[in-house]
Tab-separated table of C-alpha atoms and ligand atoms in Angstrom:
chain	number	residue	atom	x	y	z
A	852	MET	CA	0.000	0.000	0.000
A	853	LYS	CA	1.197	3.497	-0.808
A	854	LYS	CA	2.050	5.882	2.022
A	855	GLU	CA	-0.271	8.886	1.870
A	856	GLU	CA	0.628	12.431	2.914
A	857	LYS	CA	-0.774	13.842	6.171
A	858	PHE	CA	-2.755	17.034	6.814
A	859	GLY	CA	-1.361	19.761	9.075
A	860	LYS	CA	-3.423	20.509	12.204
A	861	PHE	CA	-5.232	23.591	10.842
A	862	GLY	CA	-5.525	21.970	7.423
A	863	ALA	CA	-7.195	18.894	8.929
A	864	VAL	CA	-9.842	20.970	10.691
A	865	MET	CA	-10.461	23.097	7.593
A	866	ALA	CA	-10.702	20.080	5.268
A	867	MET	CA	-13.157	18.255	7.536
A	868	ALA	CA	-15.156	21.398	8.219
A	869	GLY	CA	-15.156	21.946	4.451
A	870	SER	CA	-16.673	18.528	3.959
A	871	ALA	CA	-19.318	19.241	6.587
A	872	VAL	CA	-20.235	22.780	5.528
A	873	GLY	CA	-22.175	22.727	2.276
A	874	LEU	CA	-25.631	22.967	0.789
A	875	GLY	CA	-26.972	21.252	3.902
A	876	ASN	CA	-25.999	24.309	5.944
A	877	MET	CA	-26.668	27.002	3.414
A	878	TRP	CA	-30.198	26.254	2.402
A	879	ARG	CA	-31.585	23.111	3.990
A	880	PHE	CA	-30.985	24.037	7.612
A	881	PRO	CA	-32.533	27.560	7.549
A	882	TYR	CA	-35.579	26.178	5.813
A	883	LEU	CA	-36.039	23.286	8.272
A	884	LEU	CA	-35.585	25.654	11.173
A	885	GLY	CA	-38.451	27.814	10.025
A	886	GLU	CA	-40.701	24.962	9.060
A	887	TYR	CA	-40.311	22.861	12.198
A	888	GLY	CA	-40.746	25.417	14.930
A	889	GLY	CA	-37.713	27.713	15.188
A	890	ALA	CA	-35.933	27.584	18.523
A	891	ALA	CA	-37.801	24.399	19.462
A	892	PHE	CA	-36.314	22.659	16.406
A	893	LEU	CA	-32.945	24.254	17.136
A	894	MET	CA	-32.857	22.664	20.596
A	895	VAL	CA	-33.723	19.239	19.188
A	896	TYR	CA	-31.135	19.726	16.461
A	897	LEU	CA	-28.412	20.686	18.945
A	898	ALA	CA	-29.227	17.642	21.058
A	899	CYS	CA	-29.095	15.348	17.985
A	900	ALA	CA	-25.862	16.915	16.770
A	901	MET	CA	-24.117	16.637	20.130
A	902	LEU	CA	-25.504	13.328	21.413
A	903	ILE	CA	-25.789	11.292	18.201
A	904	ALA	CA	-23.936	12.905	15.303
A	905	LEU	CA	-20.823	13.888	17.280
A	906	PRO	CA	-20.228	10.367	18.668
A	907	ILE	CA	-20.639	8.897	15.170
A	908	PHE	CA	-18.194	11.495	13.864
A	909	ALA	CA	-15.759	10.408	16.591
A	910	CYS	CA	-16.214	6.741	15.566
A	911	GLU	CA	-15.364	7.513	11.952
A	912	PHE	CA	-12.360	9.473	13.209
A	913	VAL	CA	-11.182	6.502	15.278
A	914	ILE	CA	-11.520	4.059	12.370
A	915	GLY	CA	-9.767	6.333	9.885
A	916	ARG	CA	-6.901	7.509	12.015
A	917	ARG	CA	-6.167	4.249	13.776
A	918	SER	CA	-5.896	2.358	10.500
A	919	GLY	CA	-4.459	5.218	8.429
A	920	MET	CA	-6.274	3.686	5.454
A	921	ASN	CA	-9.151	4.181	3.036
A	922	CYS	CA	-12.617	2.877	4.033
A	923	MET	CA	-12.121	-0.593	2.598
A	924	GLY	CA	-8.647	-1.087	4.074
A	925	ALA	CA	-9.609	0.508	7.394
A	926	PHE	CA	-12.369	-1.965	8.313
A	927	ARG	CA	-10.316	-4.878	7.010
A	928	ALA	CA	-7.198	-3.918	8.943
A	929	LEU	CA	-8.993	-3.262	12.219
A	930	SER	CA	-11.028	-6.477	12.070
A	931	ASP	CA	-8.348	-8.752	10.609
A	932	GLY	CA	-10.622	-9.047	7.568
A	933	LYS	CA	-13.073	-11.347	9.317
A	934	GLY	CA	-16.761	-11.694	8.328
A	935	ILE	CA	-18.482	-8.870	6.530
A	936	TRP	CA	-15.879	-6.378	7.724
A	937	GLY	CA	-13.390	-7.247	5.028
A	938	GLY	CA	-15.672	-5.944	2.289
A	939	CYS	CA	-18.023	-3.510	3.987
A	940	GLY	CA	-15.882	-0.517	3.010
A	941	MET	CA	-17.250	-0.921	-0.501
A	942	LEU	CA	-20.606	0.339	0.763
A	943	PHE	CA	-18.985	3.682	1.607
A	944	VAL	CA	-17.271	3.980	-1.769
A	945	VAL	CA	-20.536	3.311	-3.609
A	946	THR	CA	-22.562	5.645	-1.355
A	947	CYS	CA	-20.114	8.494	-1.808
A	948	THR	CA	-20.020	8.130	-5.567
A	949	ILE	CA	-23.828	8.224	-5.726
A	950	ILE	CA	-23.965	11.313	-3.507
A	951	LEU	CA	-21.214	12.964	-5.520
A	952	SER	CA	-23.237	12.385	-8.702
A	953	PHE	CA	-26.374	14.212	-7.650
A	954	TYR	CA	-24.591	16.751	-5.452
A	955	SER	CA	-22.530	17.766	-8.492
A	956	VAL	CA	-25.724	18.476	-10.416
A	957	ILE	CA	-26.641	21.094	-7.802
A	958	GLY	CA	-22.992	22.175	-7.782
A	959	GLY	CA	-23.426	22.799	-11.519
A	960	TRP	CA	-26.458	24.987	-10.793
A	961	SER	CA	-24.404	27.014	-8.299
A	962	LEU	CA	-21.638	27.413	-10.859
A	963	GLU	CA	-24.099	28.563	-13.518
A	964	TYR	CA	-25.759	31.011	-11.105
A	965	PHE	CA	-22.370	32.353	-10.134
A	966	PHE	CA	-21.730	33.095	-13.828
A	967	LYS	CA	-25.188	34.587	-14.165
A	968	ALA	CA	-24.495	36.840	-11.168
A	969	CYS	CA	-21.132	37.889	-12.655
A	970	THR	CA	-22.849	38.897	-15.888
A	971	PHE	CA	-25.516	40.805	-13.894
A	972	THR	CA	-28.424	38.673	-15.140
A	973	PHE	CA	-30.396	39.546	-12.008
A	974	HIS	CA	-30.854	43.167	-13.024
A	975	GLU	CA	-33.186	45.610	-11.337
A	976	GLY	CA	-36.291	45.251	-13.478
A	977	ILE	CA	-36.380	41.421	-13.609
A	978	SER	CA	-39.725	39.931	-12.505
A	979	SER	CA	-40.215	36.860	-10.347
A	980	ASP	CA	-41.889	35.079	-13.283
A	981	GLU	CA	-38.831	35.718	-15.417
A	982	LEU	CA	-36.627	34.343	-12.654
A	983	SER	CA	-38.622	31.172	-12.248
A	984	GLY	CA	-38.613	30.828	-16.037
A	985	ILE	CA	-34.807	31.120	-16.026
A	986	PHE	CA	-34.499	28.462	-13.319
A	987	SER	CA	-36.945	25.926	-14.722
A	988	GLY	CA	-35.660	26.530	-18.258
A	989	PHE	CA	-32.119	25.944	-17.069
A	990	VAL	CA	-32.629	22.791	-15.007
A	991	SER	CA	-34.786	21.163	-17.681
A	992	SER	CA	-32.352	22.028	-20.471
A	993	ILE	CA	-29.937	19.440	-21.853
A	994	TRP	CA	-26.690	21.200	-22.651
A	995	PRO	CA	-26.629	24.245	-20.344
A	996	SER	CA	-27.282	22.133	-17.238
A	997	LEU	CA	-24.958	19.333	-18.390
A	998	THR	CA	-22.208	21.880	-19.071
A	999	GLY	CA	-22.504	23.321	-15.544
A	1000	PHE	CA	-22.452	19.808	-14.099
A	1001	LEU	CA	-19.427	18.710	-16.140
A	1002	MET	CA	-17.480	21.838	-15.219
A	1003	PHE	CA	-18.242	21.244	-11.564
A	1004	VAL	CA	-17.075	17.618	-11.733
A	1005	TRP	CA	-13.928	18.742	-13.526
A	1006	LEU	CA	-13.216	21.310	-10.796
A	1007	THR	CA	-13.717	18.700	-8.062
A	1008	VAL	CA	-11.508	16.120	-9.750
A	1009	TYR	CA	-8.875	18.743	-10.553
A	1010	ILE	CA	-8.451	19.656	-6.869
A	1011	VAL	CA	-8.451	16.025	-5.707
A	1012	ARG	CA	-5.896	15.058	-8.350
A	1013	LYS	CA	-3.471	17.612	-6.937
A	1014	GLY	CA	-3.237	15.485	-3.809
A	1015	ILE	CA	-3.897	15.673	-0.101
A	1016	LYS	CA	-1.627	18.580	0.791
A	1017	SER	CA	-1.398	20.667	-2.337
A	1018	GLY	CA	-4.981	20.038	-3.444
A	1019	ILE	CA	-7.484	19.328	-0.684
A	1020	GLU	CA	-5.694	20.900	2.283
A	1021	ARG	CA	-4.519	23.999	0.471
A	1022	PHE	CA	-7.966	24.651	-0.988
A	1023	GLY	CA	-9.727	24.143	2.362
A	1024	LYS	CA	-7.302	26.409	4.232
A	1025	VAL	CA	-8.108	29.319	1.951
A	1026	ALA	CA	-11.713	28.540	1.090
A	1027	MET	CA	-13.131	28.021	4.580
A	1028	PRO	CA	-11.967	31.276	6.194
A	1029	VAL	CA	-13.045	33.227	3.076
A	1030	LEU	CA	-16.408	31.478	3.156
A	1031	ALA	CA	-16.866	32.363	6.831
A	1032	LEU	CA	-16.058	36.030	6.153
A	1033	ILE	CA	-18.484	36.204	3.246
A	1034	VAL	CA	-21.369	34.570	5.075
A	1035	VAL	CA	-20.853	36.823	8.119
A	1036	ALA	CA	-20.635	39.923	5.884
A	1037	ILE	CA	-23.897	39.038	4.127
A	1038	ALA	CA	-25.601	38.326	7.465
A	1039	VAL	CA	-24.541	41.763	8.771
A	1040	TYR	CA	-25.721	43.464	5.590
A	1041	VAL	CA	-29.062	41.672	5.689
A	1042	PHE	CA	-29.492	42.646	9.352
A	1043	MET	CA	-29.646	46.274	8.225
A	1044	LEU	CA	-32.446	45.730	5.714
A	1045	PRO	CA	-35.812	47.134	6.790
A	1046	GLY	CA	-38.264	44.487	8.003
A	1047	SER	CA	-35.581	41.864	8.562
A	1048	LEU	CA	-36.555	41.280	12.192
A	1049	ALA	CA	-39.477	39.068	11.184
A	1050	GLY	CA	-36.925	36.653	9.711
A	1051	TYR	CA	-35.149	36.190	13.043
A	1052	GLU	CA	-38.476	35.721	14.700
A	1053	TYR	CA	-39.391	33.031	12.158
A	1054	MET	CA	-36.118	31.219	12.779
A	1055	PHE	CA	-35.751	31.552	16.502
A	1056	LYS	CA	-39.188	31.900	18.051
A	1057	ALA	CA	-39.808	28.659	19.912
A	1058	ASP	CA	-43.010	26.921	18.951
A	1059	PHE	CA	-43.076	23.717	20.956
A	1060	SER	CA	-46.493	22.768	19.597
A	1061	LYS	CA	-44.764	21.855	16.341
A	1062	LEU	CA	-42.507	19.282	18.019
A	1063	ASN	CA	-43.342	15.676	17.173
A	1064	GLY	CA	-41.640	12.482	16.018
A	1065	SER	CA	-41.147	13.643	12.455
A	1066	VAL	CA	-39.401	16.805	13.653
A	1067	ILE	CA	-36.935	14.738	15.655
A	1068	LEU	CA	-36.304	12.518	12.641
A	1069	ALA	CA	-35.807	15.566	10.431
A	1070	ALA	CA	-33.313	16.973	12.944
A	1071	LEU	CA	-31.450	13.660	13.158
A	1072	GLY	CA	-31.334	13.235	9.381
A	1073	GLN	CA	-30.130	16.790	8.930
A	1074	SER	CA	-27.373	16.388	11.535
A	1075	PHE	CA	-26.147	13.249	9.710
A	1076	PHE	CA	-26.091	14.831	6.292
A	1077	SER	CA	-24.627	18.061	7.572
A	1078	LEU	CA	-21.677	16.332	9.257
A	1079	SER	CA	-21.103	14.108	6.181
A	1080	LEU	CA	-21.621	10.940	8.242
A	1081	GLY	CA	-22.136	7.371	7.118
A	1082	CYS	CA	-20.412	7.632	3.770
A	1083	GLY	CA	-16.733	7.356	4.606
A	1084	CYS	CA	-15.653	10.980	4.069
A	1085	ILE	CA	-14.606	11.423	7.675
A	1086	ILE	CA	-12.949	7.971	7.805
A	1087	THR	CA	-10.917	8.833	4.720
A	1088	TYR	CA	-9.951	12.335	5.845
A	1089	ALA	CA	-9.142	11.086	9.366
A	1090	SER	CA	-6.625	8.670	7.859
A	1091	TYR	CA	-4.628	11.754	6.807
A	1092	VAL	CA	-4.702	13.309	10.296
A	1093	SER	CA	-1.499	13.135	12.297
A	1094	LYS	CA	-1.473	10.782	15.283
A	1095	LYS	CA	-0.390	13.752	17.392
A	1096	ASP	CA	-3.596	15.730	16.801
A	1097	ASP	CA	-6.222	15.764	19.514
A	1098	MET	CA	-9.180	13.994	17.940
A	1099	ILE	CA	-11.737	14.882	20.614
A	1100	LYS	CA	-10.934	18.570	20.165
A	1101	HIS	CA	-11.119	18.217	16.391
A	1102	SER	CA	-14.449	16.386	16.522
A	1103	ILE	CA	-16.096	18.877	18.874
A	1104	GLY	CA	-14.588	21.829	16.983
A	1105	ILE	CA	-15.840	20.639	13.594
A	1106	THR	CA	-19.331	19.873	14.911
A	1107	VAL	CA	-19.519	23.358	16.432
A	1108	ILE	CA	-18.212	25.026	13.247
A	1109	ASP	CA	-20.847	23.159	11.259
A	1110	ILE	CA	-23.662	24.317	13.556
A	1111	ILE	CA	-22.438	27.921	13.598
A	1112	PHE	CA	-22.220	27.976	9.798
A	1113	ALA	CA	-25.787	26.715	9.551
A	1114	LEU	CA	-27.023	29.392	11.946
A	1115	ILE	CA	-25.158	32.242	10.266
A	1116	SER	CA	-26.314	31.087	6.826
A	1117	GLY	CA	-29.855	31.165	8.170
A	1118	CYS	CA	-29.246	34.731	9.378
A	1119	ALA	CA	-27.920	35.660	5.935
A	1120	ILE	CA	-30.967	34.307	4.120
A	1121	MET	CA	-34.189	34.286	6.142
A	1122	PRO	CA	-34.292	37.926	7.290
A	1123	ALA	CA	-33.794	39.018	3.666
A	1124	VAL	CA	-36.642	36.768	2.563
A	1125	PHE	CA	-38.918	38.382	5.152
A	1126	SER	CA	-37.720	41.853	4.388
A	1127	PHE	CA	-39.118	41.366	0.876
A	1128	GLY	CA	-42.269	39.599	2.041
A	1129	LEU	CA	-41.454	36.338	0.221
A	1130	ASP	CA	-42.149	32.663	0.972
A	1131	PRO	CA	-39.517	31.205	3.355
A	1132	GLN	CA	-40.491	27.597	2.598
A	1133	ALA	CA	-39.715	27.561	-1.087
A	1134	GLY	CA	-37.125	24.712	-0.805
A	1135	PRO	CA	-34.465	24.611	-3.545
A	1136	SER	CA	-36.129	27.440	-5.436
A	1137	LEU	CA	-35.466	29.609	-2.375
A	1138	VAL	CA	-31.837	29.822	-3.419
A	1139	TYR	CA	-32.247	29.908	-7.191
A	1140	GLU	CA	-35.443	31.987	-7.565
A	1141	THR	CA	-36.255	33.861	-4.369
A	1142	LEU	CA	-32.719	35.028	-3.574
A	1143	PRO	CA	-31.980	36.310	-7.111
A	1144	TYR	CA	-35.234	38.277	-6.869
A	1145	ILE	CA	-34.061	39.792	-3.593
A	1146	PHE	CA	-30.620	40.553	-5.016
A	1147	SER	CA	-32.210	42.337	-7.969
A	1148	ARG	CA	-34.117	44.609	-5.595
A	1149	MET	CA	-31.592	45.359	-2.821
A	1150	PRO	CA	-28.964	48.117	-2.823
A	1151	PHE	CA	-25.642	46.767	-4.206
A	1152	GLY	CA	-27.579	43.561	-4.960
A	1153	GLY	CA	-25.448	42.804	-8.039
A	1154	ILE	CA	-22.340	42.558	-5.891
A	1155	VAL	CA	-24.106	40.664	-3.097
A	1156	ALA	CA	-25.323	38.125	-5.680
A	1157	ILE	CA	-21.789	37.506	-6.968
A	1158	VAL	CA	-20.457	37.117	-3.450
A	1159	PHE	CA	-23.319	34.857	-2.345
A	1160	PHE	CA	-23.202	32.482	-5.299
A	1161	GLY	CA	-19.395	32.475	-5.091
A	1162	ALA	CA	-19.719	31.380	-1.447
A	1163	LEU	CA	-22.303	28.738	-2.296
A	1164	LEU	CA	-20.006	27.372	-4.971
A	1165	VAL	CA	-17.014	27.230	-2.619
A	1166	ALA	CA	-19.058	25.490	0.088
A	1167	THR	CA	-20.271	22.942	-2.453
A	1168	VAL	CA	-16.780	22.246	-3.804
A	1169	THR	CA	-15.218	21.707	-0.369
A	1170	SER	CA	-17.889	19.039	0.229
A	1171	SER	CA	-17.667	17.404	-3.190
A	1172	ILE	CA	-13.891	16.959	-2.962
A	1173	SER	CA	-14.350	14.979	0.250
A	1174	MET	CA	-16.804	12.648	-1.506
A	1175	CYS	CA	-14.475	12.208	-4.467
A	1176	GLU	CA	-11.505	11.446	-2.199
A	1177	VAL	CA	-13.300	8.418	-0.703
A	1178	GLY	CA	-13.281	6.571	-4.046
A	1179	VAL	CA	-9.879	7.892	-5.088
A	1180	ALA	CA	-8.269	6.745	-1.819
A	1181	TYR	CA	-9.840	3.314	-2.274
A	1182	LEU	CA	-8.652	2.896	-5.860
A	1183	SER	CA	-5.158	4.194	-5.260
A	1184	GLN	CA	-4.503	2.345	-2.006
A	1185	GLU	CA	-6.324	-0.912	-2.636
A	1186	ARG	CA	-5.923	-1.307	-6.368
A	1187	GLY	CA	-2.569	0.396	-6.625
A	1188	TYR	CA	-3.713	2.818	-9.354
A	1189	SER	CA	-2.033	6.185	-9.676
A	1190	ARG	CA	-3.898	9.148	-8.226
A	1191	ARG	CA	-4.438	10.420	-11.737
A	1192	LYS	CA	-6.016	7.191	-12.936
A	1193	SER	CA	-8.152	6.857	-9.785
A	1194	CYS	CA	-9.468	10.394	-10.298
A	1195	ARG	CA	-10.292	9.578	-13.902
A	1196	ILE	CA	-12.269	6.485	-12.901
A	1197	ILE	CA	-14.246	8.216	-10.142
A	1198	GLY	CA	-14.799	11.232	-12.425
A	1199	LEU	CA	-16.129	8.975	-15.157
A	1200	CYS	CA	-18.522	7.094	-12.833
A	1201	THR	CA	-19.757	10.436	-11.496
A	1202	ILE	CA	-20.286	11.780	-14.999
A	1203	LEU	CA	-22.248	8.693	-16.056
A	1204	LEU	CA	-24.630	8.648	-13.091
A	1205	GLY	CA	-24.707	12.435	-12.615
A	1206	SER	CA	-25.651	13.039	-16.266
A	1207	LEU	CA	-28.693	10.833	-15.772
A	1208	CYS	CA	-29.537	12.813	-12.613
A	1209	SER	CA	-29.117	16.083	-14.492
A	1210	LEU	CA	-31.270	14.942	-17.407
A	1211	SER	CA	-33.941	13.676	-15.024
A	1212	PHE	CA	-35.221	17.270	-14.717
A	1213	GLY	CA	-35.622	17.450	-18.503
A	1214	PRO	CA	-35.666	14.788	-21.215
A	1215	LEU	CA	-35.540	11.874	-18.743
A	1216	SER	CA	-38.206	13.236	-16.394
A	1217	HIS	CA	-40.606	10.483	-17.474
A	1218	LEU	CA	-38.272	7.803	-16.063
A	1219	THR	CA	-39.639	7.428	-12.554
A	1220	LEU	CA	-39.747	4.765	-9.899
A	1221	MET	CA	-42.341	5.051	-7.135
A	1222	GLY	CA	-43.015	8.608	-8.229
A	1223	LYS	CA	-39.355	9.646	-7.986
A	1224	ASN	CA	-37.152	10.730	-10.867
A	1225	ILE	CA	-33.550	9.499	-11.112
A	1226	PHE	CA	-32.191	12.459	-9.122
A	1227	ASP	CA	-34.673	11.959	-6.276
A	1228	MET	CA	-34.050	8.208	-6.305
A	1229	CYS	CA	-30.298	8.711	-5.860
A	1230	ASP	CA	-30.943	11.306	-3.161
A	1231	SER	CA	-33.334	9.212	-1.119
A	1232	LEU	CA	-31.459	5.944	-1.667
A	1233	SER	CA	-28.271	7.470	-0.271
A	1234	SER	CA	-29.711	9.767	2.431
A	1235	ASN	CA	-32.445	7.430	3.691
A	1236	LEU	CA	-30.724	4.078	3.378
A	1237	LEU	CA	-27.066	3.874	2.431
A	1238	MET	CA	-25.726	6.627	4.714
A	1239	ILE	CA	-27.788	5.342	7.607
A	1240	ALA	CA	-26.583	1.774	7.028
A	1241	GLY	CA	-23.009	3.104	6.890
A	1242	ALA	CA	-23.460	4.945	10.178
A	1243	LEU	CA	-24.913	1.833	11.809
A	1244	LEU	CA	-21.979	-0.307	10.686
A	1245	THR	CA	-19.593	2.343	11.965
A	1246	VAL	CA	-21.010	2.628	15.480
A	1247	TYR	CA	-21.482	-1.116	15.785
A	1248	PHE	CA	-17.885	-1.665	14.734
A	1249	VAL	CA	-16.402	0.847	17.177
A	1250	GLY	CA	-18.815	0.107	20.023
A	1251	TRP	CA	-18.931	-3.673	19.848
A	1252	LYS	CA	-16.167	-5.031	17.605
A	1253	MET	CA	-13.102	-2.944	18.369
A	1254	LYS	CA	-11.339	-3.390	21.671
A	1255	ARG	CA	-12.330	-0.767	24.247
A	1256	GLU	CA	-8.642	-0.068	25.000
A	1257	ASP	CA	-7.946	0.667	21.364
A	1258	VAL	CA	-10.802	3.145	21.136
A	1259	TYR	CA	-9.691	4.725	24.409
A	1260	ASP	CA	-6.123	4.880	23.226
A	1261	GLU	CA	-7.141	6.687	20.038
A	1262	MET	CA	-9.526	9.134	21.715
A	1263	VAL	CA	-7.246	10.180	24.546
A	1264	GLY	CA	-4.212	10.597	22.327
A	1265	ARG	CA	-2.409	7.414	23.433
A	1266	GLY	CA	-2.589	8.559	27.019
A	1267	THR	CA	-1.290	12.081	26.330
A	1268	ALA	CA	-4.673	13.733	26.893
A	1269	LYS	CA	-5.876	11.943	30.018
A	1270	SER	CA	-8.212	14.865	30.807
A	1271	HIS	CA	-10.373	13.577	27.949
A	1272	ALA	CA	-11.182	10.366	29.811
A	1273	PRO	CA	-14.643	11.599	30.940
A	1274	PHE	CA	-15.430	12.568	27.327
A	1275	PHE	CA	-14.362	9.134	26.228
A	1276	LYS	CA	-16.653	7.464	28.760
A	1277	CYS	CA	-19.570	9.572	27.711
A	1278	ILE	CA	-18.997	9.107	23.965
A	1279	TYR	CA	-18.372	5.383	24.353
A	1280	PHE	CA	-21.656	4.923	26.198
A	1281	LEU	CA	-23.547	6.860	23.517
A	1282	VAL	CA	-21.826	4.843	20.781
A	1283	ARG	CA	-22.717	1.498	22.304
A	1284	TYR	CA	-26.326	2.102	23.256
A	1285	VAL	CA	-27.888	5.374	22.220
A	1286	CYS	CA	-26.555	5.818	18.666
A	1287	PRO	CA	-27.457	2.343	17.348
A	1288	ALA	CA	-31.011	2.716	18.684
A	1289	ALA	CA	-31.421	6.185	17.157
A	1290	ILE	CA	-29.971	5.067	13.839
A	1291	LEU	CA	-32.244	2.023	13.691
A	1292	VAL	CA	-35.273	4.259	14.144
A	1293	ILE	CA	-34.190	6.568	11.291
A	1294	PHE	CA	-33.394	3.528	9.158
A	1295	ILE	CA	-36.896	2.099	9.549
A	1296	GLN	CA	-38.445	5.502	8.949
A	1297	GLY	CA	-36.258	5.919	5.836
A	1298	LEU	CA	-37.467	2.581	4.508
A	1299	ILE	CA	-41.071	3.559	5.078
A	1300	ASP	CA	-40.485	6.942	3.374
A	1301	MET	CA	-38.904	5.282	0.363
A	1302	LEU	CA	-41.700	2.797	-0.237
B	287	LIG	N1	-22.162	17.796	4.640
B	287	LIG	C1	-22.451	18.264	3.317
B	287	LIG	C2	-23.457	19.404	3.349
B	287	LIG	O1	-23.938	19.767	4.389
B	287	LIG	C3	-22.969	17.184	2.446
B	287	LIG	C4	-22.160	15.940	2.398
B	287	LIG	C5	-22.791	14.735	2.568
B	287	LIG	C6	-20.795	15.980	2.170
B	287	LIG	C7	-22.054	13.555	2.537
B	287	LIG	C8	-20.055	14.825	2.131
B	287	LIG	C9	-20.701	13.601	2.310
B	287	LIG	O2	-23.794	19.937	2.315
């Protein structure tokens, strides 16, 4: 097996935070927050993130760093290749490639909208009908949407091909701080718009009457997706983290960064939506129809649009490179292919499946299964089943298969961070009992939702 490079400390945090921060934070979270009861949902979300998602994140960290290998090699090495463990890493490689395929379609939309913003398409007099015409015309087109998608895949593969240090780490170290600055700047600007207060009220006013089982499931599902769990990204990235780094600190830090990003993105979007009296529950069209409308009406909107879509693009790329790396690490370490060849293979698989996803909004929209087009099928297959199955395997493996001393050793820095022992105890308990139960519930719900 080839020896891979390692991330620096800051680079490791930025790369993992880059994987976590993405579309899930920038449009899904603010919308869920509003829909499911504001502060009440926020409390449930924080509990899910800290008590379920964080321990799973720590498990993936343990598996990746202890083995220092890709998903396939990691499970095999830590289990001596016995039973299903020798081959279960393949599940992660497949899941990630499916997610990468449909995520890149949306990445292509962000790229196209960034270009549109740069050419000032969202000019002052544009009507909301024109904007929805632009969006639906674009996503249902063949070549314009495929071109955006292909360019996005090329960009992802280009960064991954440059390697761990000069590609992924270098990009994350610049992109994440810039992204944070941009999102904060937009949030401050939006705060000053007249009528924005209603947006904060929508997001943060606690409405406990809206809390029920489906809200808890939504919060759990969102915390999984947002922290990139169950698909091997964290296992793969953790294998590039130095043994000297404090993994408990990293895990807590990245979870907190992810939550803060989601909250600030909400503060950058929702108050603006309210300031213009628009519908906060528009889903994907919130970003590609409602926001361009707002940008066309606000002072300096042309610039804000460029900056916003630039930020969205960066957030999407930092996530997509982590998905691509899962397959590339597998092919280069297990099959002995060069990084270049591995990137080509993963790129090609992504292009094949992703093109079908892209065309499923246009010429292939009639191809449906249980009422879902190809894009929605890939989305729900991976989010409702494959990622959840991956997370279940992960916690079961760390909680019940690995030796307790090994997990302890990894979490408390081989005895160098003994003060983390209480954290270890707490996380280990959650991993053994609470996480598997919670994951099983989401798994069953996901199955019911799919059928
Ligand atoms: N966490 C990313 C987001 O919030 C999505 C993602 C899922 C990234 C799975 C990698 C793997 O957008």
